[in-house]
Short mmCIF file of C-alpha atoms in Angstrom, two decimals:
data_model
loop_
_atom_site.label_atom_id
_atom_site.label_comp_id
_atom_site.label_asym_id
_atom_site.label_seq_id
_atom_site.Cartn_x
_atom_site.Cartn_y
_atom_site.Cartn_z
CA MET J 1415 15.02 -30.47 -115.34
CA ALA J 1416 12.38 -32.04 -113.94
CA ASP J 1417 12.57 -30.34 -110.44
CA SER J 1418 11.97 -26.41 -111.71
CA GLN J 1419 12.76 -25.86 -108.04
CA ALA J 1420 15.62 -23.26 -106.96
CA LEU J 1421 19.08 -25.29 -106.99
CA ALA J 1422 20.34 -23.03 -103.95
CA ARG J 1423 17.15 -24.95 -101.79
CA LYS J 1424 16.72 -27.91 -103.39
CA TRP J 1425 20.32 -28.85 -102.61
CA ARG J 1426 20.49 -27.24 -98.94
CA PRO J 1427 22.17 -29.72 -96.89
CA LYS J 1428 19.57 -30.93 -94.60
CA ASP J 1429 22.24 -32.46 -92.26
CA PHE J 1430 25.73 -32.03 -90.41
CA MET J 1431 26.92 -34.48 -92.94
CA GLY J 1432 26.36 -31.97 -96.43
CA LEU J 1433 27.60 -29.28 -95.28
CA VAL J 1434 30.95 -28.72 -97.60
CA GLY J 1435 34.39 -26.61 -96.85
CA GLN J 1436 33.13 -26.31 -92.52
CA GLU J 1437 34.12 -28.77 -90.61
CA HIS J 1438 36.01 -27.50 -88.42
CA VAL J 1439 32.65 -26.10 -87.06
CA VAL J 1440 31.17 -29.82 -87.54
CA ARG J 1441 33.63 -31.32 -85.83
CA ALA J 1442 32.80 -28.85 -82.74
CA LEU J 1443 28.86 -29.29 -83.33
CA VAL J 1444 28.80 -33.30 -83.26
CA ASN J 1445 31.39 -32.99 -79.97
CA SER J 1446 29.05 -31.26 -78.42
CA MET J 1447 25.67 -33.33 -79.40
CA GLU J 1448 27.27 -36.46 -78.65
CA GLN J 1449 28.87 -35.26 -75.13
CA ASN J 1450 25.42 -32.98 -74.53
CA ARG J 1451 27.99 -30.16 -73.60
CA LEU J 1452 24.73 -27.90 -74.47
CA HIS J 1453 25.36 -23.84 -75.14
CA HIS J 1454 22.88 -21.71 -74.79
CA ALA J 1455 23.59 -19.41 -77.52
CA TYR J 1456 25.59 -19.66 -80.89
CA LEU J 1457 27.13 -16.75 -83.11
CA PHE J 1458 27.94 -18.10 -86.39
CA THR J 1459 30.09 -15.88 -88.50
CA GLY J 1460 30.86 -15.40 -92.43
CA THR J 1461 30.65 -14.34 -95.93
CA ARG J 1462 27.09 -14.29 -97.32
CA GLY J 1463 26.65 -18.05 -98.49
CA VAL J 1464 28.80 -20.11 -96.44
CA GLY J 1465 26.13 -21.68 -94.67
CA LYS J 1466 25.10 -19.88 -91.75
CA THR J 1467 21.52 -20.17 -91.68
CA THR J 1468 22.18 -24.09 -93.33
CA VAL J 1469 24.10 -24.91 -90.23
CA ALA J 1470 21.51 -22.77 -88.06
CA ARG J 1471 18.51 -24.85 -88.60
CA ILE J 1472 20.60 -27.76 -88.63
CA LEU J 1473 21.52 -26.86 -85.73
CA ALA J 1474 17.88 -26.46 -84.30
CA LYS J 1475 16.85 -30.30 -86.06
CA ALA J 1476 19.37 -32.11 -83.84
CA LEU J 1477 18.49 -30.55 -80.65
CA ASN J 1478 14.51 -31.40 -81.53
CA CYS J 1479 14.59 -34.22 -83.16
CA GLU J 1480 12.44 -36.58 -81.88
CA ARG J 1481 14.85 -39.20 -81.64
CA GLY J 1482 16.34 -37.03 -78.58
CA ILE J 1483 19.55 -34.93 -78.89
CA THR J 1484 21.74 -36.30 -81.44
CA ALA J 1485 24.70 -35.60 -84.19
CA THR J 1486 22.86 -37.38 -86.25
CA PRO J 1487 18.83 -35.79 -86.31
CA CYS J 1488 17.00 -38.56 -88.44
CA GLY J 1489 15.55 -35.86 -91.09
CA LYS J 1490 11.87 -37.80 -91.09
CA CYS J 1491 10.14 -37.45 -87.55
CA THR J 1492 7.62 -34.44 -86.87
CA ALA J 1493 10.32 -31.88 -86.14
CA CYS J 1494 12.88 -32.60 -88.79
CA LEU J 1495 10.34 -32.25 -91.50
CA ALA J 1496 8.91 -28.88 -90.29
CA ILE J 1497 12.09 -27.44 -89.32
CA ASP J 1498 12.90 -28.86 -93.00
CA GLN J 1499 9.72 -27.40 -94.55
CA GLY J 1500 9.74 -23.56 -92.28
CA SER J 1501 6.82 -24.98 -89.95
CA PHE J 1502 7.87 -25.63 -87.33
CA VAL J 1503 6.55 -23.86 -84.60
CA ASP J 1504 9.24 -23.39 -82.08
CA LEU J 1505 12.17 -22.35 -84.43
CA ILE J 1506 11.39 -18.73 -84.27
CA GLU J 1507 13.48 -16.83 -87.45
CA LEU J 1508 14.08 -12.98 -87.46
CA ASP J 1509 15.56 -11.34 -89.89
CA ALA J 1510 17.25 -8.52 -87.84
CA ALA J 1511 17.98 -6.31 -91.31
CA SER J 1512 13.77 -5.34 -91.66
CA ASN J 1513 13.21 -5.93 -87.59
CA THR J 1514 16.18 -3.14 -85.67
CA GLN J 1515 13.43 -1.89 -83.05
CA VAL J 1516 13.63 -2.25 -79.20
CA ASP J 1517 10.32 -2.78 -79.60
CA ALA J 1518 10.55 -5.98 -82.14
CA MET J 1519 13.26 -7.70 -79.93
CA ARG J 1520 10.75 -7.16 -77.23
CA GLU J 1521 7.83 -9.19 -78.28
CA LEU J 1522 9.80 -12.20 -78.67
CA LEU J 1523 11.59 -12.10 -75.60
CA ASP J 1524 8.44 -12.20 -73.79
CA ASN J 1525 7.26 -14.85 -75.20
CA ALA J 1526 10.77 -16.68 -74.82
CA GLN J 1527 9.11 -16.70 -71.07
CA TYR J 1528 6.76 -19.18 -72.71
CA ALA J 1529 7.11 -23.37 -73.07
CA PRO J 1530 7.97 -24.31 -76.44
CA VAL J 1531 4.69 -25.46 -77.97
CA ALA J 1532 5.70 -29.86 -79.49
CA ALA J 1533 9.75 -29.63 -78.57
CA ARG J 1534 12.24 -30.23 -76.58
CA TYR J 1535 13.73 -26.23 -76.76
CA LYS J 1536 12.41 -23.34 -78.71
CA VAL J 1537 14.92 -21.76 -81.18
CA TYR J 1538 15.56 -17.67 -81.51
CA LEU J 1539 17.08 -17.50 -84.97
CA ILE J 1540 18.19 -14.14 -85.37
CA ASP J 1541 20.20 -13.56 -88.83
CA GLU J 1542 21.75 -10.56 -89.21
CA VAL J 1543 22.16 -10.01 -86.13
CA HIS J 1544 24.50 -7.43 -85.51
CA MET J 1545 21.42 -4.58 -87.85
CA LEU J 1546 19.73 -4.37 -84.62
CA SER J 1547 20.11 -1.55 -82.51
CA ARG J 1548 21.52 -0.46 -79.64
CA SER J 1549 18.63 -0.54 -77.24
CA ALA J 1550 17.72 -4.06 -78.83
CA PHE J 1551 21.09 -5.89 -78.00
CA ASN J 1552 20.53 -4.00 -74.35
CA ALA J 1553 17.43 -6.26 -74.18
CA MET J 1554 18.49 -9.42 -75.67
CA LEU J 1555 21.26 -8.87 -73.23
CA LYS J 1556 18.80 -9.29 -69.82
CA THR J 1557 17.18 -12.42 -71.47
CA LEU J 1558 21.11 -14.16 -72.94
CA GLU J 1559 22.64 -13.07 -69.02
CA GLU J 1560 19.80 -16.02 -67.72
CA PRO J 1561 17.94 -17.94 -69.63
CA PRO J 1562 15.11 -20.16 -69.79
CA GLU J 1563 16.47 -23.88 -69.83
CA HIS J 1564 14.26 -24.79 -72.86
CA VAL J 1565 15.81 -21.45 -75.01
CA LYS J 1566 18.64 -21.92 -77.71
CA PHE J 1567 19.43 -18.27 -79.25
CA ILE J 1568 21.04 -19.27 -82.65
CA LEU J 1569 22.53 -15.99 -84.48
CA ALA J 1570 23.66 -15.31 -87.33
CA THR J 1571 25.83 -11.94 -88.70
CA THR J 1572 28.20 -11.31 -91.61
CA ASP J 1573 29.61 -8.53 -89.32
CA PRO J 1574 30.63 -9.92 -85.64
CA GLN J 1575 32.48 -6.43 -85.48
CA LYS J 1576 29.74 -4.39 -84.83
CA ILE J 1577 28.22 -7.11 -82.40
CA PRO J 1578 28.52 -5.39 -78.57
CA VAL J 1579 31.54 -7.31 -76.79
CA THR J 1580 29.11 -7.79 -73.98
CA VAL J 1581 26.64 -9.86 -76.61
CA LEU J 1582 29.47 -11.98 -78.49
CA SER J 1583 31.08 -12.83 -75.04
CA ARG J 1584 28.03 -14.69 -73.54
CA CYS J 1585 27.83 -16.23 -77.50
CA LEU J 1586 30.01 -19.98 -78.78
CA GLN J 1587 31.28 -18.57 -81.45
CA PHE J 1588 31.83 -20.43 -84.66
CA ASN J 1589 34.12 -18.53 -87.54
CA LEU J 1590 32.36 -20.12 -90.84
CA LYS J 1591 35.06 -19.93 -94.23
CA GLN J 1592 34.39 -19.13 -97.42
CA ILE J 1593 34.33 -21.90 -99.84
CA PRO J 1594 37.58 -23.61 -101.81
CA SER J 1595 37.11 -23.18 -105.11
CA SER J 1596 38.09 -26.81 -105.61
CA LEU J 1597 35.68 -27.90 -103.23
CA MET J 1598 33.33 -26.37 -105.51
CA GLU J 1599 34.01 -27.63 -108.23
CA MET J 1600 33.21 -31.14 -106.71
CA ARG J 1601 29.82 -30.38 -105.16
CA LEU J 1602 28.52 -29.12 -108.92
CA THR J 1603 29.72 -31.36 -110.37
CA GLU J 1604 27.53 -33.86 -107.43
CA ILE J 1605 24.95 -31.86 -108.14
CA LEU J 1606 24.82 -32.03 -112.03
CA SER J 1607 25.78 -35.85 -112.35
CA ALA J 1608 22.63 -36.12 -110.59
CA GLU J 1609 20.30 -33.59 -112.06
CA GLY J 1610 21.58 -35.91 -115.49
CA ILE J 1611 22.88 -32.28 -116.81
CA SER J 1612 26.25 -31.78 -118.76
CA ALA J 1613 28.94 -29.72 -117.73
CA ASP J 1614 33.10 -28.97 -119.27
CA THR J 1615 35.26 -28.70 -116.49
CA ALA J 1616 36.42 -25.53 -117.42
CA ALA J 1617 32.79 -23.85 -117.03
CA LEU J 1618 32.24 -25.05 -113.74
CA LYS J 1619 35.87 -24.11 -112.58
CA LEU J 1620 34.39 -19.80 -114.01
CA LEU J 1621 31.67 -20.91 -112.09
CA ALA J 1622 33.18 -21.72 -109.06
CA LYS J 1623 35.38 -18.32 -109.20
CA ALA J 1624 33.01 -16.50 -110.13
CA ALA J 1625 31.55 -17.24 -106.84
CA LYS J 1626 33.57 -16.11 -104.63
CA GLY J 1627 33.32 -18.43 -101.87
CA SER J 1628 29.64 -18.82 -101.51
CA LEU J 1629 28.31 -22.13 -102.84
CA ARG J 1630 24.55 -20.58 -102.56
CA ASP J 1631 26.24 -18.07 -105.17
CA ALA J 1632 28.15 -20.81 -107.14
CA LEU J 1633 23.88 -22.97 -107.30
CA SER J 1634 22.64 -19.51 -108.44
CA LEU J 1635 24.61 -18.83 -111.23
CA LEU J 1636 24.42 -22.46 -112.48
CA ASP J 1637 20.43 -22.45 -112.51
CA GLN J 1638 21.47 -19.08 -114.31
CA ALA J 1639 24.05 -21.63 -116.66
CA ILE J 1640 21.92 -23.97 -116.94
CA ALA J 1641 19.22 -21.79 -118.66
CA PHE J 1642 21.98 -19.44 -120.82
CA SER J 1643 23.56 -22.15 -121.97
CA ASN J 1644 19.78 -24.20 -123.16
CA ALA J 1645 21.29 -27.48 -120.05
CA ALA J 1646 24.55 -28.36 -121.88
CA ILE J 1647 27.30 -26.12 -119.95
CA ASP J 1648 30.40 -25.19 -121.73
CA GLU J 1649 33.17 -22.37 -121.54
CA THR J 1650 32.07 -20.45 -124.01
CA SER J 1651 28.64 -20.43 -123.25
CA THR J 1652 29.88 -20.44 -119.80
CA ARG J 1653 32.07 -16.89 -120.24
CA GLU J 1654 29.05 -14.93 -122.33
CA MET J 1655 27.01 -15.15 -119.28
CA LEU J 1656 29.21 -14.11 -116.65
CA GLY J 1657 31.80 -11.85 -118.95
CA ALA J 1658 33.91 -13.29 -117.86
CA LEU J 1659 37.93 -12.55 -119.42
CA ASP J 1660 38.31 -14.82 -121.72
CA GLN J 1661 42.14 -15.63 -120.50
CA ASN J 1662 43.64 -15.14 -124.37
CA HIS J 1663 43.91 -11.37 -123.85
CA LEU J 1664 45.48 -12.46 -120.17
CA PHE J 1665 48.08 -14.19 -122.13
CA ALA J 1666 48.72 -11.03 -125.21
CA LEU J 1667 48.79 -8.36 -122.16
CA LEU J 1668 51.91 -10.65 -120.39
CA GLU J 1669 53.10 -11.59 -124.03
CA ALA J 1670 53.83 -7.95 -124.99
CA LEU J 1671 54.50 -6.48 -122.27
CA ALA J 1672 57.77 -9.14 -122.79
CA GLU J 1673 58.58 -7.59 -125.43
CA ARG J 1674 58.52 -4.37 -124.21
CA ASP J 1675 55.08 -3.89 -126.46
CA GLY J 1676 53.78 -0.47 -125.27
CA ALA J 1677 51.64 0.04 -128.37
CA ALA J 1678 50.36 -3.78 -127.99
CA MET J 1679 49.03 -3.34 -124.84
CA LEU J 1680 47.18 -0.84 -125.11
CA ALA J 1681 45.71 -2.25 -128.48
CA ILE J 1682 44.70 -4.79 -125.85
CA ALA J 1683 43.03 -2.57 -123.26
CA ASP J 1684 41.08 -0.95 -126.64
CA GLN J 1685 39.67 -3.92 -127.01
CA LEU J 1686 38.86 -5.03 -123.68
CA GLU J 1687 37.12 -1.36 -123.40
CA VAL J 1688 34.79 -1.92 -126.27
CA ALA J 1689 34.77 -5.69 -124.72
CA SER J 1690 33.03 -3.59 -121.47
CA VAL J 1691 34.74 -5.86 -119.17
CA LEU J 1692 35.25 -4.22 -115.97
CA PHE J 1693 38.60 -3.94 -115.44
CA ASP J 1694 39.24 -4.31 -111.70
CA GLN J 1695 38.22 -7.61 -112.75
CA VAL J 1696 40.95 -7.71 -115.28
CA LEU J 1697 43.21 -6.73 -113.00
CA GLN J 1698 42.09 -9.05 -110.49
CA ASP J 1699 42.93 -12.51 -112.63
CA LEU J 1700 45.77 -10.80 -114.13
CA ALA J 1701 47.30 -10.96 -110.48
CA ALA J 1702 45.94 -15.11 -110.87
CA LEU J 1703 47.79 -15.25 -113.48
CA LEU J 1704 51.25 -14.38 -112.41
CA HIS J 1705 50.13 -15.98 -109.52
CA ARG J 1706 50.17 -18.59 -112.01
CA LEU J 1707 53.54 -17.78 -113.12
CA ALA J 1708 55.34 -17.52 -109.81
CA THR J 1709 53.74 -20.35 -108.88
CA ALA J 1710 55.71 -22.06 -111.58
CA GLN J 1711 58.19 -21.15 -111.81
CA ILE J 1712 59.62 -21.88 -107.58
CA ILE J 1713 58.16 -25.10 -107.82
CA PRO J 1714 57.42 -26.53 -111.53
CA GLN J 1715 56.11 -29.57 -110.63
CA ILE J 1716 52.60 -28.84 -109.93
CA LEU J 1717 52.99 -27.33 -113.42
CA ASP J 1718 49.90 -29.82 -115.28
CA GLU J 1719 50.78 -30.72 -118.74
CA GLU J 1720 47.39 -31.41 -119.34
CA GLN J 1721 46.13 -27.67 -119.16
CA PRO J 1722 45.98 -26.39 -122.57
CA GLU J 1723 47.84 -22.59 -121.62
CA VAL J 1724 50.35 -24.95 -120.39
CA ASP J 1725 53.16 -23.41 -123.83
CA ARG J 1726 52.25 -19.95 -123.05
CA LEU J 1727 53.06 -20.55 -119.47
CA LEU J 1728 56.50 -22.23 -119.90
CA ALA J 1729 57.00 -19.45 -122.05
CA LEU J 1730 56.36 -16.08 -120.34
CA ILE J 1731 58.24 -18.43 -116.71
CA LYS J 1732 61.36 -17.69 -119.00
CA HIS J 1733 61.05 -14.02 -120.46
CA PHE J 1734 60.50 -12.93 -116.83
CA THR J 1735 62.82 -13.23 -113.77
CA PRO J 1736 61.33 -14.13 -110.15
CA GLU J 1737 61.82 -10.72 -108.73
CA ASP J 1738 59.34 -9.47 -111.94
CA ILE J 1739 56.59 -11.24 -111.50
CA GLN J 1740 56.84 -10.07 -108.11
CA LEU J 1741 57.12 -6.43 -109.12
CA PHE J 1742 54.01 -7.09 -111.47
CA TYR J 1743 51.97 -9.04 -109.06
CA GLU J 1744 51.93 -6.28 -106.70
CA ILE J 1745 51.77 -3.19 -109.90
CA ALA J 1746 48.51 -5.01 -110.27
CA LEU J 1747 47.47 -4.80 -106.87
CA HIS J 1748 47.94 -1.50 -106.36
CA GLY J 1749 46.48 -1.04 -109.25
CA ARG J 1750 43.17 -2.45 -108.96
CA ALA J 1751 43.68 0.16 -105.54
CA ASP J 1752 43.81 2.83 -107.34
CA LEU J 1753 41.41 2.43 -109.47
CA SER J 1754 38.61 4.66 -108.13
CA GLN J 1755 41.31 7.05 -108.13
CA ALA J 1756 42.09 7.46 -111.32
CA PRO J 1757 40.11 10.30 -113.38
CA ASP J 1758 38.04 6.84 -115.30
CA GLU J 1759 39.23 3.31 -115.06
CA TYR J 1760 40.36 3.09 -117.87
CA SER J 1761 42.99 5.34 -117.54
CA GLY J 1762 44.09 3.82 -114.28
CA PHE J 1763 43.94 0.56 -116.04
CA THR J 1764 46.42 1.59 -119.18
CA MET J 1765 48.35 3.43 -116.12
CA THR J 1766 49.06 0.03 -114.42
CA LEU J 1767 50.26 -1.44 -117.33
CA MET J 1768 52.27 1.48 -118.20
CA ARG J 1769 53.93 1.32 -114.72
CA MET J 1770 54.59 -2.45 -115.70
CA LEU J 1771 56.23 -0.78 -118.69
CA VAL J 1772 58.26 1.67 -117.28
CA PHE J 1773 59.36 -0.39 -113.43
CA MET J 1774 60.31 -3.69 -115.66
CA PRO J 1775 63.75 -4.28 -115.62
CA SER J 1776 65.17 -3.53 -119.22
CA CYS J 1777 67.78 -5.16 -121.93
CA SER J 1778 70.32 -2.53 -120.88
CA GLN J 1779 69.48 -2.46 -117.05
CA GLN J 1780 70.52 -6.05 -116.52
CA ALA J 1781 73.57 -5.57 -118.37
CA ALA J 1782 74.37 -2.78 -115.95
CA ASP J 1783 73.37 -4.78 -113.62
CA ARG J 1784 77.14 -6.93 -114.64
CA VAL J 1785 79.80 -4.51 -115.41
CA VAL J 1786 83.38 -4.95 -114.84
CA HIS J 1787 86.39 -3.16 -114.28
CA ALA J 1788 88.85 -3.69 -117.03
CA GLY J 1789 91.82 -1.14 -117.93
CA ILE J 1790 91.07 1.06 -121.31
CA SER J 1791 93.34 0.26 -124.72
CA ALA J 1792 93.38 2.50 -127.16
CA ASP J 1793 91.23 -0.05 -129.33
CA THR J 1794 88.39 0.28 -127.14
CA PRO J 1795 85.33 1.41 -128.90
CA PRO J 1796 84.04 4.66 -127.54
CA GLU J 1797 80.07 3.42 -127.18
CA VAL J 1798 82.02 0.53 -125.65
CA LYS J 1799 82.96 3.06 -122.48
CA SER J 1800 81.45 3.33 -119.76
CA GLY J 1801 82.24 6.29 -116.89
CA LEU J 1802 85.52 6.29 -116.08
CA SER J 1803 86.05 6.47 -112.72
CA THR J 1804 89.62 6.27 -109.73
CA ASP J 1805 91.31 4.11 -108.41
CA SER J 1806 92.76 5.00 -104.62
CA GLY J 1807 96.49 5.13 -106.76
CA GLY J 1808 94.72 7.23 -108.84
CA GLN J 1809 94.61 4.58 -112.07
CA GLU J 1810 91.92 5.40 -114.55
CA LYS J 1811 89.77 2.33 -115.35
CA SER J 1812 86.75 2.03 -117.31
CA ILE J 1813 83.00 0.29 -116.58
CA VAL J 1814 82.60 -2.17 -120.13
CA ILE J 1815 78.79 -1.95 -121.21
CA ASP J 1816 76.99 -1.48 -124.19
CA SER J 1817 75.28 1.56 -124.38
CA PRO J 1818 75.72 5.41 -123.10
CA ASN J 1819 72.73 5.39 -120.96
CA GLU J 1820 73.78 1.93 -119.41
CA ALA J 1821 76.99 3.44 -118.56
CA TRP J 1822 75.19 7.08 -116.99
CA LEU J 1823 73.33 4.00 -115.17
CA ALA J 1824 75.96 3.04 -113.97
CA LEU J 1825 78.30 5.81 -112.94
CA VAL J 1826 75.19 8.36 -110.90
CA ASP J 1827 75.23 6.39 -107.58
CA GLN J 1828 78.78 7.04 -107.43
CA LEU J 1829 78.73 10.50 -107.85
CA LYS J 1830 78.53 12.23 -104.12
CA LEU J 1831 75.06 14.74 -104.53
CA HIS J 1832 72.43 16.34 -103.17
CA GLY J 1833 69.01 18.14 -103.20
CA MET J 1834 68.40 19.63 -106.39
CA THR J 1835 71.56 18.38 -108.22
CA ARG J 1836 71.32 15.02 -107.33
CA MET J 1837 67.35 15.19 -108.86
CA LEU J 1838 68.69 16.32 -111.75
CA ALA J 1839 70.93 13.39 -112.64
CA GLN J 1840 68.52 11.04 -111.27
CA TYR J 1841 65.90 12.32 -114.35
CA SER J 1842 68.54 12.45 -116.74
CA GLU J 1843 68.72 9.86 -119.37
CA ALA J 1844 72.20 9.92 -121.61
CA LYS J 1845 71.96 9.75 -125.02
CA HIS J 1846 75.63 10.02 -125.64
CA PHE J 1847 78.10 8.60 -123.51
CA SER J 1848 82.43 8.64 -124.41
CA ALA J 1849 85.65 9.19 -121.92
CA SER J 1850 85.52 13.12 -122.94
CA ARG J 1851 82.13 14.03 -123.67
CA ILE J 1852 78.56 13.14 -122.25
CA GLU J 1853 75.16 14.10 -123.55
CA LEU J 1854 72.09 14.32 -121.22
CA CYS J 1855 68.79 13.77 -121.95
CA VAL J 1856 65.35 15.54 -119.30
CA ALA J 1857 61.99 15.29 -120.07
CA GLU J 1858 60.34 18.56 -120.62
CA MET J 1859 58.23 17.69 -117.00
CA HIS J 1860 61.99 17.75 -115.03
CA LYS J 1861 62.90 21.12 -116.66
CA HIS J 1862 62.75 23.04 -114.39
CA LEU J 1863 65.88 21.08 -112.86
CA LEU J 1864 68.18 21.92 -115.60
CA GLU J 1865 68.85 25.78 -114.03
CA LYS J 1866 72.51 26.60 -114.80
CA VAL J 1867 73.59 26.69 -111.03
CA TYR J 1868 72.22 22.44 -110.83
CA GLN J 1869 74.62 21.60 -114.48
CA ASP J 1870 77.21 23.24 -112.12
CA LYS J 1871 77.51 21.29 -109.43
CA LEU J 1872 77.04 18.10 -111.23
CA LYS J 1873 79.42 19.38 -113.80
CA SER J 1874 81.74 19.38 -110.62
CA GLN J 1875 81.35 16.40 -109.25
CA LEU J 1876 81.49 14.43 -112.41
CA LYS J 1877 85.01 16.15 -112.92
CA ILE J 1878 86.62 14.96 -109.04
CA HIS J 1879 85.28 11.49 -110.18
CA LEU J 1880 86.60 11.13 -113.19
CA GLY J 1881 89.78 13.05 -112.52
CA LYS J 1882 89.60 14.55 -115.72
CA ALA J 1883 87.01 17.69 -117.32
CA VAL J 1884 84.47 16.11 -119.04
CA GLU J 1885 82.45 18.06 -121.57
CA VAL J 1886 79.14 17.75 -120.57
CA ILE J 1887 75.86 18.40 -122.29
CA PHE J 1888 71.51 18.97 -121.11
CA SER J 1889 68.93 19.06 -123.78
CA LEU J 1890 65.19 19.34 -123.24
CA GLU J 1891 63.99 15.63 -124.95
CA ARG J 1892 61.60 13.24 -125.44
CA ILE J 1893 62.94 9.70 -123.53
CA THR J 1894 62.27 6.49 -123.27
CA GLY J 1895 61.85 6.49 -118.97
CA VAL J 1896 65.46 4.65 -118.21
CA THR J 1897 66.46 6.85 -116.49
CA PRO J 1898 67.73 6.57 -112.51
CA ALA J 1899 65.23 7.99 -110.61
CA VAL J 1900 62.96 5.28 -112.74
CA LEU J 1901 64.46 2.33 -111.78
CA ARG J 1902 65.22 3.11 -108.04
CA ASP J 1903 61.60 3.08 -107.70
CA ARG J 1904 60.80 0.36 -109.25
CA ASP J 1905 63.74 -0.96 -106.58
CA LYS J 1906 61.30 0.21 -103.78
CA LEU J 1907 58.52 -1.03 -105.18
CA ALA J 1908 59.62 -3.91 -105.24
CA LYS J 1909 61.64 -3.99 -101.56
CA GLN J 1910 58.12 -2.51 -100.85
CA SER J 1911 56.39 -5.88 -102.37
CA GLN J 1912 59.29 -8.26 -100.69
CA ALA J 1913 58.07 -6.69 -96.84
CA ILE J 1914 54.42 -7.64 -97.49
CA GLU J 1915 55.18 -10.71 -99.31
CA ALA J 1916 56.98 -11.77 -95.64
CA ILE J 1917 54.81 -10.38 -93.00
CA GLU J 1918 52.16 -12.26 -94.93
CA SER J 1919 53.80 -15.32 -95.10
CA ASP J 1920 54.71 -15.42 -91.27
CA PRO J 1921 53.46 -17.98 -89.05
CA TYR J 1922 52.63 -16.13 -85.96
CA VAL J 1923 51.33 -13.66 -88.34
CA GLN J 1924 48.30 -16.02 -90.52
CA GLY J 1925 48.13 -17.67 -86.95
CA LEU J 1926 46.54 -14.05 -86.30
CA VAL J 1927 45.11 -14.09 -89.76
CA LYS J 1928 42.94 -17.10 -89.11
CA GLU J 1929 42.69 -16.61 -85.32
CA PHE J 1930 40.56 -13.86 -85.33
CA ASP J 1931 39.71 -13.35 -88.95
CA ALA J 1932 42.34 -10.61 -89.01
CA LYS J 1933 43.21 -8.29 -92.38
CA LEU J 1934 46.67 -6.48 -92.61
CA ASN J 1935 46.62 -3.17 -92.82
CA VAL J 1936 49.01 -3.34 -96.07
CA SER J 1937 49.63 -0.01 -95.99
CA SER J 1938 51.19 0.14 -92.34
CA ILE J 1939 54.19 -1.88 -93.71
CA LYS J 1940 57.55 -0.76 -94.80
CA PRO J 1941 60.60 -2.06 -95.46
CA ILE J 1942 63.38 -2.09 -92.91
CA HIS J 1943 65.97 -0.71 -95.51
#
């Protein structure tokens, strides 16, 4: 590039129309200028890099342009040029993060009584205002209560909750939003076109995503990408620069999950560890991919047939039910939250993958969900019979299923069990199930459940339910994990996910979040059973 100035500075908007993604703020400010309804104090809030100080400087130009108070400052007069260059004597900028004490505030406010040197208004721009001390806020409050006619305050903060209510109530507040990735991509494309630099669309998507709503960060990353790729920005070099995760790993994880191949999932986790990727980022990206799957499954018309991975998306959609995807999404979110509590990030990440594998509805459970009642015939193979039960007339019936454990899964919930006896049944897995004999396996970690008194109570309940004595044999063995307890926990997690989704999608809640910039306390949401 001929111009070595940083892109974030070079392409900073000079007027309201140049602001990206903040139409709601622009509309309100433009209307107030056109109607000459000015306030003495403005507060701009929002995360870093969304344009708070940029809006503040444009507002300072709008108030002091030599053309008069206007929503479209000329950008050419002495005042406009001086503000753009940072040399306007009547625009006093203070970084509250480094000037927190009351003395700095008092000195600043003592000068507020004097008329502006060369402008219509003396404008005080205080950035990160929430960092001021309590005494400094009290000093400011006196001026905010009775401000001189020639003074305007513009406050900016990333944390409005730390500002005293007495100060907030005296300001006109505007909340700047994070910039959507799509708008950032468009802006980056416009800037690169003007700079005469080529870039892949996929690379720009990566940069926009990495910026996390901050256009300033996106432009800083774009500067890095230009240098890193020698002004020919492509997806490969951008991924390398960002340390971004290759989407192939994410698809491979879900494909291994679809095949219930835990070994393959751990192998991918090992590859990611060798590559030194952040597992928090992997789970975030995995949740994003699951969101794409869920959306494409429910609204297939949104799928872009031109996307290179569309075939893999369609294949995964066929493997998973909508409930599966919702469950995996919730597990990924919980996994991110649990990473800090795990022994190490690798353990936390792999445990999250195993949780998906364990809680995934197995083929056997899907078969159990389709059980049907039928009369027993002499030629019914023993391996196809499940738990025997009786109807109100005492007629013996059987449940036709495909494996011993499916029979046990279908039967357990019908038994009237309590306490430790119920836990024994819940944590058992059947390796043999026939009309006369049931063999149950319990994992080593649950061997305390094999007390004789609990075994006897379970046998007694089976006899009552089936109408006859059945030989029940218990053993300690390694199990697959498809037990009634696991399926119960899976169901609980799915219901929790549905409850959270119901709250998050509620229009009233969405209105509160949008209006007050609120955040849901997800841990407080409980499903109603």
